[in-house]
Amino acid sequence: MHISTKLMASAAIISTAGMAQATESLNVSAYGGSWGDALTSCVFKPFEAETGISVLLEPSASTVTLSKLQAQASAPVIDVAWMDGGVSELARDSDVVAAIDPAMAPGLAGVAEQAKYKTDAGDIYAVGNGYFAIGLVYNTEEITTPPTSWEDLWNPDYAGRVILPSAVHSSGVPFLALVNTLAGGTLDDLTPGIEKMSTLKAALFFDSSGVANSGFQTGEGLIGAHAATQAFTMADSGLPMAYVIPKEGAMASDIRIHIVKGTDDLEASHQLVDFAVQPAQAGCLAAALQVGPATQDVDMPGDVAARMPWGPDGTIADLSVSDWTAINAHRDALTDAWNRIASGN
């Protein structure tokens, strides 16, 4: 009896240790730079404090994260991944993200329906965690007349000092698609966009927001296609930077949370998703990054509300989000063209 009791106790200890190990930490792939800093302070650190589960962050651009998930598909290392719209759909099509169960993440009830991204079968494969817009960012000391159009990127005065996203950055491919459309092309005919871009002299093509910000900080770039959130961040740090929505419209998208298919920590992964979409976390991200909350009923101070991608009085419905299905159907051709443009070939 004594031996049996000891064996049972030992088994319980082993079982408990196994459970603790399973939820001891989560491997998370998310953005680097100021975006990663904001997610850390608004989501990851508070989550660790509340749950005792450590977040092991691996900073990565969305396209790089997707490549990692595809390479690790048979034995995933990452548990939860933040990726931008567009790349998110590619992750869905690659079958590397799991269905998110609303019963395991009850906070999803407070998320706008259009920010719950679903498969054809109706399963949620991604959840929006904040909307952003890409427009014109410029140096106000050297450009005293605010730009009004995407066409201003071709102003001869800015030749060699334009900063643009690369094909690796999630906004690079849709930017070429936009330029092509404005030049009279279609996704089946990229020639007008390629010819238009071949006349634009860029200072650099950035893979990450941090690289773009550095280019503006050093004076290498005067103007570029960049996120409103980054313009506000640089301005708040004392740099003479401003953001305008071009008359043709800004490009809107969002950051999204995904649970990786095959994760051993499904319950803890759902805990992180649930925590990230709470009003307090969504409001914190809105203040830190000026991203529009996908979570409903988030209270924001007036100065934060004024910086939302839909304006101080707008809503998600006012955003013009890229048609990712159409863009992704032509992504290979767009990426190849954009890489050739960036390399000067």
CSV table of N, CA and C in Angstrom, one decimal, residues 148-237:
chain,number,residue,atom,x,y,z
A,148,THR,N,0.5,65.7,-52.0
A,148,THR,CA,-0.9,65.4,-52.0
A,148,THR,C,-1.3,64.2,-52.8
A,149,SER,N,-0.3,63.7,-53.5
A,149,SER,CA,-0.6,62.5,-54.5
A,149,SER,C,0.6,61.6,-54.5
A,150,TRP,N,0.3,60.3,-54.8
A,150,TRP,CA,1.3,59.3,-55.0
A,150,TRP,C,2.3,59.8,-56.0
A,151,GLU,N,1.8,60.6,-57.0
A,151,GLU,CA,2.6,61.1,-58.1
A,151,GLU,C,3.7,61.9,-57.6
A,152,ASP,N,3.6,62.5,-56.4
A,152,ASP,CA,4.7,63.4,-55.8
A,152,ASP,C,6.0,62.6,-55.5
A,153,LEU,N,5.9,61.3,-55.5
A,153,LEU,CA,7.1,60.5,-55.3
A,153,LEU,C,8.0,60.6,-56.5
A,154,TRP,N,7.4,61.0,-57.6
A,154,TRP,CA,8.2,61.2,-58.9
A,154,TRP,C,8.7,62.6,-59.1
A,155,ASN,N,8.5,63.5,-58.1
A,155,ASN,CA,9.0,64.8,-58.1
A,155,ASN,C,10.5,64.8,-58.3
A,156,PRO,N,11.1,65.5,-59.4
A,156,PRO,CA,12.5,65.4,-59.6
A,156,PRO,C,13.3,65.9,-58.4
A,157,ASP,N,12.8,66.8,-57.6
A,157,ASP,CA,13.5,67.3,-56.4
A,157,ASP,C,13.8,66.2,-55.4
A,158,TYR,N,13.1,65.1,-55.5
A,158,TYR,CA,13.2,64.0,-54.5
A,158,TYR,C,14.0,62.8,-55.1
A,159,ALA,N,14.5,63.0,-56.3
A,159,ALA,CA,15.2,61.9,-56.9
A,159,ALA,C,16.3,61.4,-56.1
A,160,GLY,N,16.4,60.1,-55.9
A,160,GLY,CA,17.4,59.4,-55.1
A,160,GLY,C,17.2,59.5,-53.6
A,161,ARG,N,16.0,60.1,-53.2
A,161,ARG,CA,15.8,60.2,-51.8
A,161,ARG,C,14.4,59.7,-51.4
A,162,VAL,N,13.9,58.8,-52.1
A,162,VAL,CA,12.6,58.2,-51.9
A,162,VAL,C,12.8,56.8,-51.2
A,163,ILE,N,12.0,56.6,-50.2
A,163,ILE,CA,12.0,55.3,-49.5
A,163,ILE,C,10.8,54.5,-49.7
A,164,LEU,N,11.0,53.2,-50.2
A,164,LEU,CA,9.8,52.4,-50.5
A,164,LEU,C,10.0,51.0,-49.9
A,165,PRO,N,8.8,50.3,-49.7
A,165,PRO,CA,8.9,48.9,-49.2
A,165,PRO,C,9.4,48.0,-50.3
A,166,SER,N,10.1,47.0,-49.8
A,166,SER,CA,10.6,45.9,-50.7
A,166,SER,C,9.5,44.9,-50.9
A,167,ALA,N,9.9,43.9,-51.7
A,167,ALA,CA,8.9,42.8,-52.0
A,167,ALA,C,8.8,41.9,-50.7
A,168,VAL,N,9.8,42.0,-49.8
A,168,VAL,CA,9.7,41.2,-48.6
A,168,VAL,C,8.7,41.8,-47.6
A,169,HIS,N,8.7,43.2,-47.6
A,169,HIS,CA,7.7,43.8,-46.7
A,169,HIS,C,6.3,43.6,-47.2
A,170,SER,N,5.4,43.5,-46.3
A,170,SER,CA,4.0,43.1,-46.7
A,170,SER,C,3.3,44.2,-47.5
A,171,SER,N,3.8,45.4,-47.5
A,171,SER,CA,3.2,46.5,-48.3
A,171,SER,C,3.8,46.7,-49.7
A,172,GLY,N,4.9,46.0,-49.9
A,172,GLY,CA,5.7,46.1,-51.2
A,172,GLY,C,4.9,45.7,-52.4
A,173,VAL,N,4.4,44.5,-52.3
A,173,VAL,CA,3.6,43.9,-53.5
A,173,VAL,C,2.4,44.7,-53.8
A,174,PRO,N,1.5,45.1,-52.7
A,174,PRO,CA,0.3,45.9,-53.0
A,174,PRO,C,0.7,47.3,-53.5
A,175,PHE,N,1.9,47.8,-53.1
A,175,PHE,CA,2.3,49.1,-53.6
A,175,PHE,C,2.5,49.1,-55.1
A,176,LEU,N,3.2,48.1,-55.6
A,176,LEU,CA,3.4,47.9,-57.0
A,176,LEU,C,2.0,47.8,-57.7
A,177,ALA,N,1.1,47.0,-57.1
A,177,ALA,CA,-0.2,46.8,-57.7
A,177,ALA,C,-1.0,48.1,-57.8
A,178,LEU,N,-0.8,48.9,-56.8
A,178,LEU,CA,-1.5,50.3,-56.8
A,178,LEU,C,-0.9,51.2,-57.9
A,179,VAL,N,0.4,51.2,-57.9
A,179,VAL,CA,1.1,52.1,-59.0
A,179,VAL,C,0.7,51.6,-60.3
A,180,ASN,N,0.6,50.3,-60.5
A,180,ASN,CA,0.2,49.7,-61.8
A,180,ASN,C,-1.2,50.1,-62.2
A,181,THR,N,-2.1,50.1,-61.2
A,181,THR,CA,-3.5,50.5,-61.4
A,181,THR,C,-3.6,52.0,-61.8
A,182,LEU,N,-2.8,52.8,-61.1
A,182,LEU,CA,-2.9,54.2,-61.3
A,182,LEU,C,-2.3,54.6,-62.7
A,183,ALA,N,-1.3,53.7,-63.2
A,183,ALA,CA,-0.7,53.9,-64.5
A,183,ALA,C,-1.5,53.3,-65.6
A,184,GLY,N,-2.7,52.7,-65.3
A,184,GLY,CA,-3.6,52.2,-66.3
A,184,GLY,C,-3.4,50.7,-66.5
A,185,GLY,N,-2.7,50.0,-65.7
A,185,GLY,CA,-2.5,48.6,-65.9
A,185,GLY,C,-3.5,47.8,-65.1
A,186,THR,N,-3.5,46.5,-65.3
A,186,THR,CA,-4.3,45.6,-64.6
A,186,THR,C,-3.4,44.5,-64.0
A,187,LEU,N,-3.9,43.6,-63.1
A,187,LEU,CA,-3.1,42.6,-62.5
A,187,LEU,C,-2.6,41.6,-63.6
A,188,ASP,N,-3.3,41.6,-64.7
A,188,ASP,CA,-2.9,40.7,-65.8
A,188,ASP,C,-1.9,41.4,-66.7
A,189,ASP,N,-1.7,42.7,-66.5
A,189,ASP,CA,-0.8,43.4,-67.4
A,189,ASP,C,0.0,44.4,-66.5
A,190,LEU,N,1.1,44.0,-66.0
A,190,LEU,CA,1.9,44.8,-65.1
A,190,LEU,C,2.9,45.8,-65.8
A,191,THR,N,2.8,45.8,-67.1
A,191,THR,CA,3.8,46.6,-67.9
A,191,THR,C,3.7,48.1,-67.5
A,192,PRO,N,2.5,48.7,-67.4
A,192,PRO,CA,2.4,50.1,-67.1
A,192,PRO,C,3.1,50.4,-65.7
A,193,GLY,N,2.8,49.6,-64.8
A,193,GLY,CA,3.4,49.8,-63.4
A,193,GLY,C,4.9,49.7,-63.4
A,194,ILE,N,5.4,48.6,-64.1
A,194,ILE,CA,6.9,48.4,-64.2
A,194,ILE,C,7.5,49.6,-64.9
A,195,GLU,N,6.9,50.1,-66.0
A,195,GLU,CA,7.5,51.2,-66.7
A,195,GLU,C,7.5,52.4,-65.8
A,196,LYS,N,6.4,52.6,-65.1
A,196,LYS,CA,6.3,53.8,-64.2
A,196,LYS,C,7.4,53.7,-63.1
A,197,MET,N,7.5,52.6,-62.5
A,197,MET,CA,8.5,52.5,-61.4
A,197,MET,C,9.9,52.6,-61.9
A,198,SER,N,10.2,52.2,-63.1
A,198,SER,CA,11.5,52.3,-63.7
A,198,SER,C,12.0,53.7,-63.8
A,199,THR,N,11.1,54.7,-63.7
A,199,THR,CA,11.5,56.1,-63.8
A,199,THR,C,11.7,56.7,-62.4
A,200,LEU,N,11.4,55.9,-61.3
A,200,LEU,CA,11.5,56.5,-60.0
A,200,LEU,C,12.8,56.1,-59.4
A,201,LYS,N,13.6,57.1,-58.9
A,201,LYS,CA,14.9,56.8,-58.3
A,201,LYS,C,14.7,56.8,-56.8
A,202,ALA,N,14.9,55.6,-56.2
A,202,ALA,CA,14.7,55.4,-54.8
A,202,ALA,C,16.0,55.4,-54.1
A,203,ALA,N,16.0,55.8,-52.8
A,203,ALA,CA,17.1,55.7,-51.9
A,203,ALA,C,17.3,54.3,-51.4
A,204,LEU,N,16.2,53.7,-51.0
A,204,LEU,CA,16.3,52.4,-50.5
A,204,LEU,C,14.9,51.7,-50.5
A,205,PHE,N,15.0,50.4,-50.5
A,205,PHE,CA,13.8,49.6,-50.4
A,205,PHE,C,13.9,48.8,-49.1
A,206,PHE,N,12.9,49.0,-48.2
A,206,PHE,CA,13.1,48.5,-46.8
A,206,PHE,C,12.3,47.2,-46.6
A,207,ASP,N,12.9,46.3,-45.9
A,207,ASP,CA,12.3,45.0,-45.5
A,207,ASP,C,11.5,45.1,-44.2
A,208,SER,N,11.9,46.1,-43.4
A,208,SER,CA,11.2,46.3,-42.1
A,208,SER,C,11.0,47.8,-41.8
A,209,SER,N,10.1,48.1,-41.0
A,209,SER,CA,9.8,49.5,-40.6
A,209,SER,C,11.0,50.2,-40.0
A,210,GLY,N,11.8,49.4,-39.2
A,210,GLY,CA,13.0,50.0,-38.6
A,210,GLY,C,14.0,50.5,-39.6
A,211,VAL,N,14.1,49.8,-40.7
A,211,VAL,CA,15.1,50.2,-41.7
A,211,VAL,C,14.6,51.5,-42.4
A,212,ALA,N,13.3,51.5,-42.7
A,212,ALA,CA,12.7,52.8,-43.2
A,212,ALA,C,12.9,53.9,-42.3
A,213,ASN,N,12.6,53.8,-41.0
A,213,ASN,CA,12.8,54.9,-40.1
A,213,ASN,C,14.2,55.3,-40.0
A,214,SER,N,15.1,54.4,-40.0
A,214,SER,CA,16.5,54.8,-40.0
A,214,SER,C,16.9,55.6,-41.2
A,215,GLY,N,16.3,55.2,-42.4
A,215,GLY,CA,16.6,56.0,-43.6
A,215,GLY,C,16.1,57.4,-43.5
A,216,PHE,N,15.0,57.6,-42.9
A,216,PHE,CA,14.5,59.0,-42.7
A,216,PHE,C,15.3,59.7,-41.6
A,217,GLN,N,15.7,59.0,-40.6
A,217,GLN,CA,16.5,59.6,-39.5
A,217,GLN,C,17.8,60.2,-39.9
A,218,THR,N,18.5,59.4,-40.8
A,218,THR,CA,19.8,59.8,-41.3
A,218,THR,C,19.7,60.8,-42.4
A,219,GLY,N,18.5,61.1,-42.9
A,219,GLY,CA,18.4,62.0,-44.0
A,219,GLY,C,18.6,61.4,-45.4
A,220,GLU,N,18.8,60.1,-45.4
A,220,GLU,CA,18.9,59.4,-46.7
A,220,GLU,C,17.7,59.5,-47.5
A,221,GLY,N,16.5,59.5,-46.8
A,221,GLY,CA,15.3,59.7,-47.5
A,221,GLY,C,14.5,60.9,-47.1
A,222,LEU,N,13.8,61.5,-48.0
A,222,LEU,CA,13.0,62.7,-47.7
A,222,LEU,C,11.5,62.4,-47.7
A,223,ILE,N,11.1,61.4,-48.5
A,223,ILE,CA,9.7,61.1,-48.7
A,223,ILE,C,9.6,59.6,-49.1
A,224,GLY,N,8.4,59.0,-48.8
A,224,GLY,CA,8.3,57.6,-49.2
A,224,GLY,C,6.9,57.1,-48.9
A,225,ALA,N,6.7,55.8,-49.2
A,225,ALA,CA,5.4,55.1,-48.9
A,225,ALA,C,5.7,54.3,-47.6
A,226,HIS,N,5.0,54.8,-46.6
A,226,HIS,CA,5.3,54.2,-45.3
A,226,HIS,C,4.0,54.3,-44.4
A,227,ALA,N,4.0,53.6,-43.3
A,227,ALA,CA,2.9,53.6,-42.4
A,227,ALA,C,2.7,54.8,-41.6
A,228,ALA,N,1.4,55.2,-41.5
A,228,ALA,CA,1.1,56.4,-40.7
A,228,ALA,C,1.6,56.3,-39.3
A,229,THR,N,1.5,55.0,-38.7
A,229,THR,CA,2.0,54.8,-37.4
A,229,THR,C,3.5,55.1,-37.2
A,230,GLN,N,4.3,54.8,-38.2
A,230,GLN,CA,5.7,55.1,-38.2
A,230,GLN,C,6.0,56.6,-38.2
A,231,ALA,N,5.2,57.3,-39.0
A,231,ALA,CA,5.4,58.8,-39.1
A,231,ALA,C,5.1,59.4,-37.8
A,232,PHE,N,4.0,59.0,-37.1
A,232,PHE,CA,3.7,59.5,-35.8
A,232,PHE,C,4.8,59.2,-34.8
A,233,THR,N,5.3,58.0,-34.9
A,233,THR,CA,6.3,57.5,-33.9
A,233,THR,C,7.6,58.4,-34.1
A,234,MET,N,8.0,58.6,-35.3
A,234,MET,CA,9.2,59.4,-35.6
A,234,MET,C,8.9,60.9,-35.2
A,235,ALA,N,7.7,61.4,-35.4
A,235,ALA,CA,7.4,62.8,-35.0
A,235,ALA,C,7.4,62.9,-33.5
A,236,ASP,N,6.9,61.9,-32.8
A,236,ASP,CA,6.9,62.0,-31.4
A,236,ASP,C,8.3,61.9,-30.8
A,237,SER,N,9.3,61.4,-31.5
A,237,SER,CA,10.7,61.3,-31.0
A,237,SER,C,11.4,62.6,-31.4
